[in-house]
């Protein structure tokens, strides 16, 4: 009797595993199909309207803003060119006395 119950139990476990595997495969394929449909709709909308999807513009702005935090970033420099140290000119600082000794404008109150 015990042999029959073990056989039926293992058979039922196999059937349940098979059913769960089929459900998981159907769910995964439906999620992939839904994602594919969303991408197709966005591409068609882009082609018809000429406007890029918000996701593309958001990530483009993010990359543009994050560029300043990358190593080697210099404001005003072009993105791909690196300058040699021979191109850098050092300037000697000097004090401008006319600005230091100039009278300060008086503050008037109205």
PDB file of C-alpha atoms in Angstrom:
ATOM      1  CA  UNK A   1       0.000   0.000   0.000  1.00  0.00           C
ATOM      2  CA  UNK A   2       2.844   2.346   0.848  1.00  0.00           C
ATOM      3  CA  UNK A   3       4.359   1.812  -2.594  1.00  0.00           C
ATOM      4  CA  UNK A   4       1.134   2.944  -4.295  1.00  0.00           C
ATOM      5  CA  UNK A   5       0.930   6.143  -2.237  1.00  0.00           C
ATOM      6  CA  UNK A   6       4.574   6.990  -2.941  1.00  0.00           C
ATOM      7  CA  UNK A   7       4.079   6.421  -6.656  1.00  0.00           C
ATOM      8  CA  UNK A   8       0.923   8.556  -6.790  1.00  0.00           C
ATOM      9  CA  UNK A   9       2.564  11.291  -4.682  1.00  0.00           C
ATOM     10  CA  UNK A  10       5.651  11.454  -6.894  1.00  0.00           C
ATOM     11  CA  UNK A  11       3.427  11.438  -9.993  1.00  0.00           C
ATOM     12  CA  UNK A  12       1.360  14.336  -8.591  1.00  0.00           C
ATOM     13  CA  UNK A  13       4.525  16.252  -7.651  1.00  0.00           C
ATOM     14  CA  UNK A  14       5.803  15.824 -11.202  1.00  0.00           C
ATOM     15  CA  UNK A  15       2.504  17.034 -12.670  1.00  0.00           C
ATOM     16  CA  UNK A  16       2.437  20.078 -10.338  1.00  0.00           C
ATOM     17  CA  UNK A  17       6.055  20.939 -11.231  1.00  0.00           C
ATOM     18  CA  UNK A  18       5.241  20.603 -14.923  1.00  0.00           C
ATOM     19  CA  UNK A  19       2.153  22.824 -14.602  1.00  0.00           C
ATOM     20  CA  UNK A  20       4.106  25.470 -12.655  1.00  0.00           C
ATOM     21  CA  UNK A  21       6.889  25.358 -15.234  1.00  0.00           C
ATOM     22  CA  UNK A  22       4.359  25.896 -18.052  1.00  0.00           C
ATOM     23  CA  UNK A  23       2.745  28.799 -16.148  1.00  0.00           C
ATOM     24  CA  UNK A  24       6.153  30.403 -15.531  1.00  0.00           C
ATOM     25  CA  UNK A  25       7.089  30.054 -19.200  1.00  0.00           C
ATOM     26  CA  UNK A  26       3.765  31.553 -20.313  1.00  0.00           C
ATOM     27  CA  UNK A  27       4.193  34.444 -17.865  1.00  0.00           C
ATOM     28  CA  UNK A  28       7.777  35.142 -18.985  1.00  0.00           C
ATOM     29  CA  UNK A  29       6.807  35.053 -22.655  1.00  0.00           C
ATOM     30  CA  UNK A  30       3.834  37.354 -22.047  1.00  0.00           C
ATOM     31  CA  UNK A  31       6.056  39.897 -20.250  1.00  0.00           C
ATOM     32  CA  UNK A  32       8.579  39.768 -23.096  1.00  0.00           C
ATOM     33  CA  UNK A  33       5.794  40.165 -25.656  1.00  0.00           C
ATOM     34  CA  UNK A  34       4.325  43.131 -23.745  1.00  0.00           C
ATOM     35  CA  UNK A  35       7.745  44.803 -23.642  1.00  0.00           C
ATOM     36  CA  UNK A  36       8.220  44.208 -27.348  1.00  0.00           C
ATOM     37  CA  UNK A  37       4.815  45.723 -28.100  1.00  0.00           C
ATOM     38  CA  UNK A  38       5.629  48.808 -26.014  1.00  0.00           C
ATOM     39  CA  UNK A  39       8.916  49.272 -27.881  1.00  0.00           C
ATOM     40  CA  UNK A  40       7.169  48.882 -31.245  1.00  0.00           C
ATOM     41  CA  UNK A  41       4.493  51.425 -30.279  1.00  0.00           C
ATOM     42  CA  UNK A  42       7.140  53.910 -29.081  1.00  0.00           C
ATOM     43  CA  UNK A  43       9.173  53.528 -32.274  1.00  0.00           C
ATOM     44  CA  UNK A  44       6.087  53.975 -34.457  1.00  0.00           C
ATOM     45  CA  UNK A  45       5.056  57.037 -32.448  1.00  0.00           C
ATOM     46  CA  UNK A  46       8.574  58.463 -32.854  1.00  0.00           C
ATOM     47  CA  UNK A  47       8.464  57.879 -36.599  1.00  0.00           C
ATOM     48  CA  UNK A  48       5.028  59.485 -36.952  1.00  0.00           C
ATOM     49  CA  UNK A  49       5.472  62.496 -34.644  1.00  0.00           C
ATOM     50  CA  UNK A  50       9.218  63.038 -34.968  1.00  0.00           C
ATOM     51  CA  UNK A  51       9.586  63.477 -31.199  1.00  0.00           C
ATOM     52  CA  UNK A  52      11.916  61.215 -29.257  1.00  0.00           C
ATOM     53  CA  UNK A  53      10.410  59.229 -26.379  1.00  0.00           C
ATOM     54  CA  UNK A  54      10.798  60.787 -22.923  1.00  0.00           C
ATOM     55  CA  UNK A  55      13.030  57.922 -21.811  1.00  0.00           C
ATOM     56  CA  UNK A  56      15.579  58.721 -24.517  1.00  0.00           C
ATOM     57  CA  UNK A  57      15.660  62.438 -23.748  1.00  0.00           C
ATOM     58  CA  UNK A  58      15.829  61.809 -20.001  1.00  0.00           C
ATOM     59  CA  UNK A  59      18.838  59.528 -20.311  1.00  0.00           C
ATOM     60  CA  UNK A  60      20.499  61.892 -22.794  1.00  0.00           C
ATOM     61  CA  UNK A  61      20.175  64.754 -20.297  1.00  0.00           C
ATOM     62  CA  UNK A  62      21.412  62.521 -17.480  1.00  0.00           C
ATOM     63  CA  UNK A  63      24.520  61.528 -19.460  1.00  0.00           C
ATOM     64  CA  UNK A  64      25.152  65.145 -20.412  1.00  0.00           C
ATOM     65  CA  UNK A  65      24.890  66.273 -16.784  1.00  0.00           C
ATOM     66  CA  UNK A  66      26.970  63.367 -15.472  1.00  0.00           C
ATOM     67  CA  UNK A  67      29.762  64.234 -17.926  1.00  0.00           C
ATOM     68  CA  UNK A  68      31.051  66.952 -15.585  1.00  0.00           C
ATOM     69  CA  UNK A  69      31.707  64.422 -12.824  1.00  0.00           C
ATOM     70  CA  UNK A  70      33.815  62.112 -14.972  1.00  0.00           C
ATOM     71  CA  UNK A  71      37.602  62.183 -14.580  1.00  0.00           C
ATOM     72  CA  UNK A  72      39.381  64.564 -16.918  1.00  0.00           C
ATOM     73  CA  UNK A  73      36.408  66.879 -17.420  1.00  0.00           C
ATOM     74  CA  UNK A  74      37.273  70.522 -18.021  1.00  0.00           C
ATOM     75  CA  UNK A  75      34.583  73.156 -18.563  1.00  0.00           C
ATOM     76  CA  UNK A  76      34.795  74.707 -21.998  1.00  0.00           C
ATOM     77  CA  UNK A  77      36.949  71.939 -23.445  1.00  0.00           C
ATOM     78  CA  UNK A  78      35.652  69.881 -26.322  1.00  0.00           C
ATOM     79  CA  UNK A  79      34.557  66.389 -25.380  1.00  0.00           C
ATOM     80  CA  UNK A  80      37.056  64.239 -27.239  1.00  0.00           C
ATOM     81  CA  UNK A  81      40.248  66.288 -27.468  1.00  0.00           C
ATOM     82  CA  UNK A  82      42.961  66.135 -24.855  1.00  0.00           C
ATOM     83  CA  UNK A  83      45.463  68.981 -24.754  1.00  0.00           C
ATOM     84  CA  UNK A  84      49.162  68.617 -24.185  1.00  0.00           C
ATOM     85  CA  UNK A  85      50.827  70.271 -21.224  1.00  0.00           C
ATOM     86  CA  UNK A  86      52.767  72.381 -23.768  1.00  0.00           C
ATOM     87  CA  UNK A  87      49.509  74.127 -24.704  1.00  0.00           C
ATOM     88  CA  UNK A  88      49.010  75.435 -21.170  1.00  0.00           C
ATOM     89  CA  UNK A  89      50.382  78.924 -20.558  1.00  0.00           C
ATOM     90  CA  UNK A  90      51.067  80.037 -16.998  1.00  0.00           C
ATOM     91  CA  UNK A  91      50.360  83.689 -16.211  1.00  0.00           C
ATOM     92  CA  UNK A  92      52.160  85.672 -13.550  1.00  0.00           C
ATOM     93  CA  UNK A  93      49.831  87.392 -11.134  1.00  0.00           C
ATOM     94  CA  UNK A  94      50.351  91.018 -10.233  1.00  0.00           C
ATOM     95  CA  UNK A  95      48.533  93.431  -7.958  1.00  0.00           C
ATOM     96  CA  UNK A  96      46.378  96.152  -9.463  1.00  0.00           C
ATOM     97  CA  UNK A  97      46.847  99.164  -7.181  1.00  0.00           C
ATOM     98  CA  UNK A  98      44.349 101.507  -8.817  1.00  0.00           C
ATOM     99  CA  UNK A  99      41.483  99.257  -7.804  1.00  0.00           C
ATOM    100  CA  UNK A 100      42.764  98.882  -4.245  1.00  0.00           C
ATOM    101  CA  UNK A 101      43.238 102.607  -3.658  1.00  0.00           C
ATOM    102  CA  UNK A 102      40.102 103.750  -5.471  1.00  0.00           C
ATOM    103  CA  UNK A 103      37.505 105.422  -3.253  1.00  0.00           C
ATOM    104  CA  UNK A 104      34.531 103.297  -2.396  1.00  0.00           C
ATOM    105  CA  UNK A 105      31.158 104.635  -3.500  1.00  0.00           C
ATOM    106  CA  UNK A 106      29.052 105.991  -0.673  1.00  0.00           C
ATOM    107  CA  UNK A 107      25.885 104.186   0.200  1.00  0.00           C
ATOM    108  CA  UNK A 108      22.774 106.327   0.002  1.00  0.00           C
ATOM    109  CA  UNK A 109      19.524 105.456   1.613  1.00  0.00           C
ATOM    110  CA  UNK A 110      16.274 106.510   0.055  1.00  0.00           C
TER     111      UNK A 110
END
